[in-house]
């Protein structure tokens, strides 16, 4: 399967070993991570990266990006898996003009490396010509149908993301949907609806409850008056602190996730839980959908 750990790369400038902010519950197998941009213009209120990265919502390109990634790609072990991106969207607004992601994917076509693209944007369709030449999985995150304008004010609508999945699926590009984050009192029911809509077009679904930070809790409570005080009670008073994040308690996480798991299994699709730490629910093929790079399409993985 993966050979990306078969030797320590010499020196890396932008492509780094994936580090999920030291989350003790991350079940991701080793991979590399690349962010062409620092910060993100999608403006998601729930974003956890904003608590680590200064001026997070003022996105800017990484300096000397092409020169640095070209060198990094040469220093990676053969067949490395690169996750693009984990703390910004590679297809956010700047990409329309600057095209760092496109340039990177172009470089990647000359290598043996594989890529998992994580995005909320239909701009990924611009690069279909490259995707068809790459070992790639495209993972689209969807959180809401109704609240995009408030919750993710800079990101494309649900309809545009659904249409993206349909096109990728038709072009036989392996797809994953992340239903993430599931926020109590806001989208718990809506994610079931989303699941029904997307499931014909995806091979794998990743589920994740909202992992709160103090800044993201404030932003969401301020934007949704009916949640004022409610989320802080659930997370700060009744929840659990795991690493740098506040979690719902285990029972609430299970109650939130299990209806979705049952629904996914009824469609005979595979799923994984992201950083939930719930015993008995570890997906053995790699939670991020990397198995789709190696497993023939249509294989039953449930
Ligand atoms: S798309 Fe991702 S990185 Fe960008 S603001 Fe939203 S959650 Fe944060």
Coordinates of C-alpha atoms and ligand atoms in Angstrom, one line a residue:
X1 CA 0.0 0.0 0.0
X2 CA 1.7 3.3 1.1
X3 CA 5.4 3.7 0.7
X4 CA 5.7 7.2 2.0
X5 CA 7.3 6.3 5.3
X6 CA 10.1 4.3 3.7
X7 CA 12.8 6.8 4.5
X8 CA 13.1 10.2 6.1
X9 CA 13.0 13.0 3.7
X10 CA 16.1 15.3 3.7
X11 CA 14.8 18.7 4.1
X12 CA 11.3 20.0 3.6
X13 CA 10.2 23.6 3.4
X14 CA 6.5 23.6 2.7
X15 CA 5.4 20.0 2.4
X16 CA 5.5 18.8 6.0
X17 CA 4.6 15.5 7.8
X18 CA 0.9 15.9 8.7
X19 CA 0.5 17.0 12.3
X20 CA -3.2 17.3 13.4
X21 CA -2.3 20.0 15.9
X22 CA -1.2 17.2 18.3
X23 CA -4.8 15.9 18.5
X24 CA -4.6 12.7 20.7
X25 CA -7.6 11.3 18.9
X26 CA -6.5 11.6 15.3
X27 CA -6.4 8.2 13.7
X28 CA -4.9 9.3 10.4
X29 CA -2.1 7.1 9.1
X30 CA 1.1 9.1 8.3
X31 CA 1.0 11.4 5.3
X32 CA 2.3 14.8 4.3
X33 CA 0.4 18.1 4.3
X34 CA 0.7 21.2 2.1
X35 CA -1.0 24.5 2.3
X36 CA -0.4 26.8 -0.7
X37 CA -2.0 29.7 1.3
X38 CA -1.7 30.9 4.9
X39 CA -5.2 31.6 6.2
X40 CA -8.5 31.1 4.4
X41 CA -11.1 33.4 3.0
X42 CA -14.0 31.0 3.3
X43 CA -14.6 32.5 6.8
X44 CA -16.0 29.4 8.5
X45 CA -17.2 30.4 12.0
X46 CA -16.3 26.9 13.3
X47 CA -12.8 26.9 12.0
X48 CA -10.2 25.7 14.5
X49 CA -7.2 26.9 12.5
X50 CA -8.1 30.5 13.4
X51 CA -7.0 29.9 17.0
X52 CA -3.5 28.8 15.8
X53 CA -2.8 31.1 12.9
X54 CA -2.6 34.9 13.3
X55 CA -4.9 37.0 10.9
X56 CA -6.4 33.8 9.8
X57 CA -9.2 35.2 7.7
X58 CA -6.8 37.4 5.7
X59 CA -5.5 34.8 3.4
X60 CA -2.1 35.2 1.7
X61 CA -0.1 33.1 -0.6
X62 CA 3.0 31.2 0.6
X63 CA 6.2 33.0 -0.5
X64 CA 8.3 31.5 -3.3
X65 CA 5.7 28.7 -3.4
X66 CA 6.7 27.0 -6.7
X67 CA 10.4 27.1 -6.0
X68 CA 10.0 25.6 -2.5
X69 CA 7.5 22.9 -3.5
X70 CA 9.5 21.9 -6.5
X71 CA 12.5 21.2 -4.2
X72 CA 10.3 19.5 -1.6
X73 CA 8.8 17.1 -4.2
X74 CA 12.3 16.0 -5.1
X75 CA 13.1 15.3 -1.4
X76 CA 10.0 13.2 -0.7
X77 CA 10.1 9.4 -0.7
X78 CA 8.6 7.8 -3.8
X79 CA 4.8 7.4 -3.7
X80 CA 4.2 9.8 -0.9
X81 CA 0.7 10.8 0.0
X82 CA 0.1 14.6 0.3
X83 CA -3.0 16.1 1.9
X84 CA -3.9 19.4 0.3
X85 CA -4.8 21.2 2.5
X86 CA -5.5 20.8 6.2
X87 CA -5.5 24.3 7.6
X88 CA -6.7 26.3 4.6
X89 CA -8.7 25.6 1.5
X90 CA -6.5 25.1 -1.6
X91 CA -9.4 26.4 -3.8
X92 CA -10.3 29.5 -1.8
X93 CA -10.7 32.9 -3.6
X94 CA -7.1 33.7 -4.1
X95 CA -6.6 30.5 -6.1
X96 CA -8.9 31.9 -8.9
X97 CA -6.2 34.4 -9.8
X98 CA -2.9 33.1 -8.3
X99 CA -3.3 29.4 -9.2
X100 CA -0.8 28.0 -6.8
X101 CA -2.8 24.8 -6.3
X102 CA -3.1 24.3 -10.1
X103 CA 0.7 24.8 -10.5
X104 CA 1.4 22.3 -7.7
X105 CA -0.9 19.7 -9.2
X106 CA 0.8 20.2 -12.6
X107 CA 4.2 19.5 -10.9
X108 CA 2.6 16.5 -9.2
X109 CA 1.8 14.9 -12.6
X110 CA 5.5 14.4 -13.2
X111 CA 5.9 12.5 -9.9
X112 CA 4.8 9.2 -8.3
X113 CA 3.1 11.0 -5.4
X114 CA -0.6 10.8 -4.5
X115 CA -2.9 13.5 -3.3
X116 CA -6.0 13.9 -1.2
X117 CA -7.6 17.3 -2.0
X118 CA -9.8 18.7 0.8
X119 CA -12.0 21.6 -0.3
X120 CA -15.4 23.2 -0.1
X121 CA -15.1 24.8 -3.5
X122 CA -16.3 23.9 -7.0
X123 CA -13.2 25.6 -8.3
X124 CA -11.6 22.2 -8.1
X125 CA -13.5 21.4 -11.3
X126 CA -11.3 23.9 -13.2
X127 CA -8.5 21.3 -12.7
X128 CA -10.3 18.3 -13.9
X129 CA -7.8 17.9 -16.7
X130 CA -5.1 17.4 -14.1
X131 CA -7.2 15.3 -11.7
X132 CA -7.7 12.8 -14.4
X133 CA -4.0 12.3 -14.7
X134 CA -3.3 12.0 -11.0
X135 CA -3.6 9.5 -8.2
X136 CA -6.1 11.6 -6.4
X137 CA -9.1 11.5 -4.0
X138 CA -11.3 14.6 -3.7
X139 CA -12.8 15.2 -0.4
X140 CA -15.6 17.8 -0.3
X141 CA -16.7 19.1 3.1
X142 CA -20.4 19.9 3.6
X143 CA -21.8 21.3 6.8
X144 CA -25.1 22.9 6.0
X145 CA -27.7 23.5 3.3
X146 CA -29.4 26.5 4.9
X147 CA -26.8 28.4 6.9
X148 CA -23.8 28.7 4.5
X149 CA -24.2 32.5 4.2
X150 CA -23.7 32.8 7.9
X151 CA -21.7 29.8 8.9
X152 CA -19.2 29.8 5.9
X153 CA -19.9 33.1 4.4
X154 CA -17.1 33.0 1.8
X155 CA -17.6 29.4 0.7
X156 CA -19.7 28.0 -2.2
X157 CA -23.3 27.0 -1.6
X158 CA -24.5 23.5 -0.9
X159 CA -25.9 23.2 -4.4
X160 CA -22.5 24.0 -6.0
X161 CA -20.8 21.5 -3.8
X162 CA -23.4 18.8 -4.6
X163 CA -23.0 19.6 -8.3
X164 CA -19.2 19.3 -7.9
X165 CA -19.6 15.8 -6.4
X166 CA -21.9 14.8 -9.3
X167 CA -19.4 15.9 -11.9
X168 CA -16.4 14.3 -10.2
X169 CA -18.4 11.1 -9.7
X170 CA -19.3 11.0 -13.4
X171 CA -15.7 11.5 -14.4
X172 CA -14.7 8.6 -12.1
X173 CA -12.6 10.7 -9.7
X174 CA -12.9 9.0 -6.3
X175 CA -14.8 11.2 -3.9
X176 CA -15.2 11.5 -0.1
X177 CA -17.7 13.8 1.7
X178 CA -16.8 15.1 5.1
X179 CA -20.0 15.9 7.1
X180 CA -18.1 18.2 9.4
X181 CA -18.6 19.8 11.8
X182 CA -21.9 18.5 13.3
X183 CA -23.0 21.3 15.6
X184 CA -25.6 20.6 18.3
X185 CA -28.8 22.7 17.9
X186 CA -27.8 23.8 14.4
X187 CA -27.2 21.1 11.8
X188 CA -27.7 17.8 13.5
X189 CA -30.9 17.0 11.6
X190 CA -29.7 18.8 8.5
X191 CA -26.7 16.5 8.0
X192 CA -29.1 13.5 7.6
X193 CA -30.7 15.5 4.8
X194 CA -27.3 16.3 3.3
X195 CA -26.3 12.6 3.5
X196 CA -29.4 11.5 1.5
X197 CA -28.5 14.0 -1.2
X198 CA -24.8 13.2 -1.6
X199 CA -24.6 9.5 -0.9
X200 CA -25.1 8.4 -4.6
X201 CA -22.0 10.3 -5.6
X202 CA -19.5 9.4 -2.9
X203 CA -17.4 6.4 -2.0
X204 CA -16.7 7.2 1.6
X205 CA -18.1 9.5 4.3
X206 CA -16.2 11.1 7.1
X207 CA -18.2 12.2 10.2
X208 CA -17.0 14.7 12.8
X209 CA -18.7 16.5 15.6
X210 CA -17.8 20.1 16.3
X211 CA -14.5 20.4 18.2
X212 CA -14.7 23.8 19.9
X213 CA -12.2 26.5 20.7
X214 CA -13.1 29.5 22.7
X215 CA -13.0 31.8 19.7
X216 CA -15.1 29.5 17.5
X217 CA -17.7 29.1 20.3
X218 CA -18.0 32.9 20.6
X219 CA -18.3 33.3 16.8
X220 CA -21.1 30.7 16.5
X221 CA -23.0 31.9 19.5
X222 CA -22.9 35.5 18.4
X223 CA -24.1 34.6 14.9
X224 CA -26.9 32.3 16.1
X225 CA -28.8 33.9 19.0
X226 CA -30.8 30.8 19.7
X227 CA -27.5 29.0 20.6
X228 CA -26.4 31.8 23.0
X229 CA -25.2 30.0 26.2
X230 CA -26.3 26.6 24.9
X231 CA -23.1 25.6 23.2
X232 CA -20.9 26.9 26.0
X233 CA -22.9 24.8 28.5
X234 CA -22.5 21.7 26.4
X235 CA -18.9 22.2 25.6
X236 CA -17.3 24.0 28.6
X237 CA -19.5 22.8 31.5
X238 CA -20.7 19.4 30.4
X239 CA -18.1 18.5 27.7
X240 CA -14.6 17.1 27.7
X241 CA -11.2 18.8 27.0
X242 CA -9.2 16.7 24.5
X243 CA -5.9 18.1 23.5
X244 CA -6.4 21.8 22.5
X245 CA -10.2 21.3 21.9
X246 CA -13.4 21.2 23.8
X247 CA -15.6 18.2 22.9
X248 CA -19.1 17.2 23.6
X249 CA -19.2 14.4 26.1
X250 CA -19.0 10.9 24.8
X251 CA -22.7 10.1 25.1
X252 CA -23.7 13.2 23.2
X253 CA -21.2 12.5 20.5
X254 CA -22.5 9.0 20.1
X255 CA -26.1 10.2 20.0
X256 CA -25.2 12.7 17.3
X257 CA -23.2 10.3 15.1
X258 CA -25.0 7.0 15.3
X259 CA -28.1 7.9 13.2
X260 CA -25.7 9.0 10.5
X261 CA -23.6 5.8 10.8
X262 CA -26.8 3.6 10.5
X263 CA -27.9 5.6 7.5
X264 CA -24.5 5.2 5.8
X265 CA -24.4 1.5 6.5
X266 CA -28.0 1.0 5.1
X267 CA -26.6 2.3 1.8
X268 CA -23.6 -0.1 2.0
X269 CA -21.1 2.7 2.0
X270 CA -18.0 3.1 4.2
X271 CA -17.5 5.7 6.8
X272 CA -15.0 6.9 9.4
X273 CA -15.2 9.1 12.4
X274 CA -12.7 12.0 12.6
X275 CA -11.0 12.5 16.0
X276 CA -13.9 11.1 18.0
X277 CA -12.2 8.5 20.1
X278 CA -15.2 6.2 20.2
X279 CA -14.3 2.6 20.8
X280 CA -15.3 0.2 18.1
X281 CA -15.5 2.8 15.4
X282 CA -12.0 2.9 14.0
X283 CA -12.0 2.5 10.3
X284 CA -9.2 0.2 9.3
X285 CA -8.5 1.5 5.8
X286 CA -7.4 5.0 6.8
X287 CA -10.0 7.5 7.9
X288 CA -9.3 10.1 5.2
X289 CA -10.3 8.0 2.2
X290 CA -6.8 7.1 1.1
X291 CA -7.9 3.5 0.5
X292 CA -9.7 4.7 -2.6
X293 CA -6.4 5.2 -4.2
X294 CA -5.7 1.5 -4.0
X295 CA -9.0 -0.3 -3.8
X296 CA -10.9 -1.0 -7.1
X297 CA -14.1 1.0 -7.2
X298 CA -17.2 -0.8 -6.1
X299 CA -15.4 -2.9 -3.5
X300 CA -17.6 -3.5 -0.4
X301 CA -15.7 -2.0 2.5
X302 CA -18.4 -1.9 5.1
Ligands
LIG1 S1 -12.5 26.2 4.6 FE1 -11.5 25.1 6.2 S2 -9.6 26.3 6.6 FE2 -11.0 27.6 5.5 S3 -12.1 28.8 7.0 FE3 -13.3 27.0 6.5 S4 -12.8 25.4 8.0 FE4 -11.2 27.0 8.1

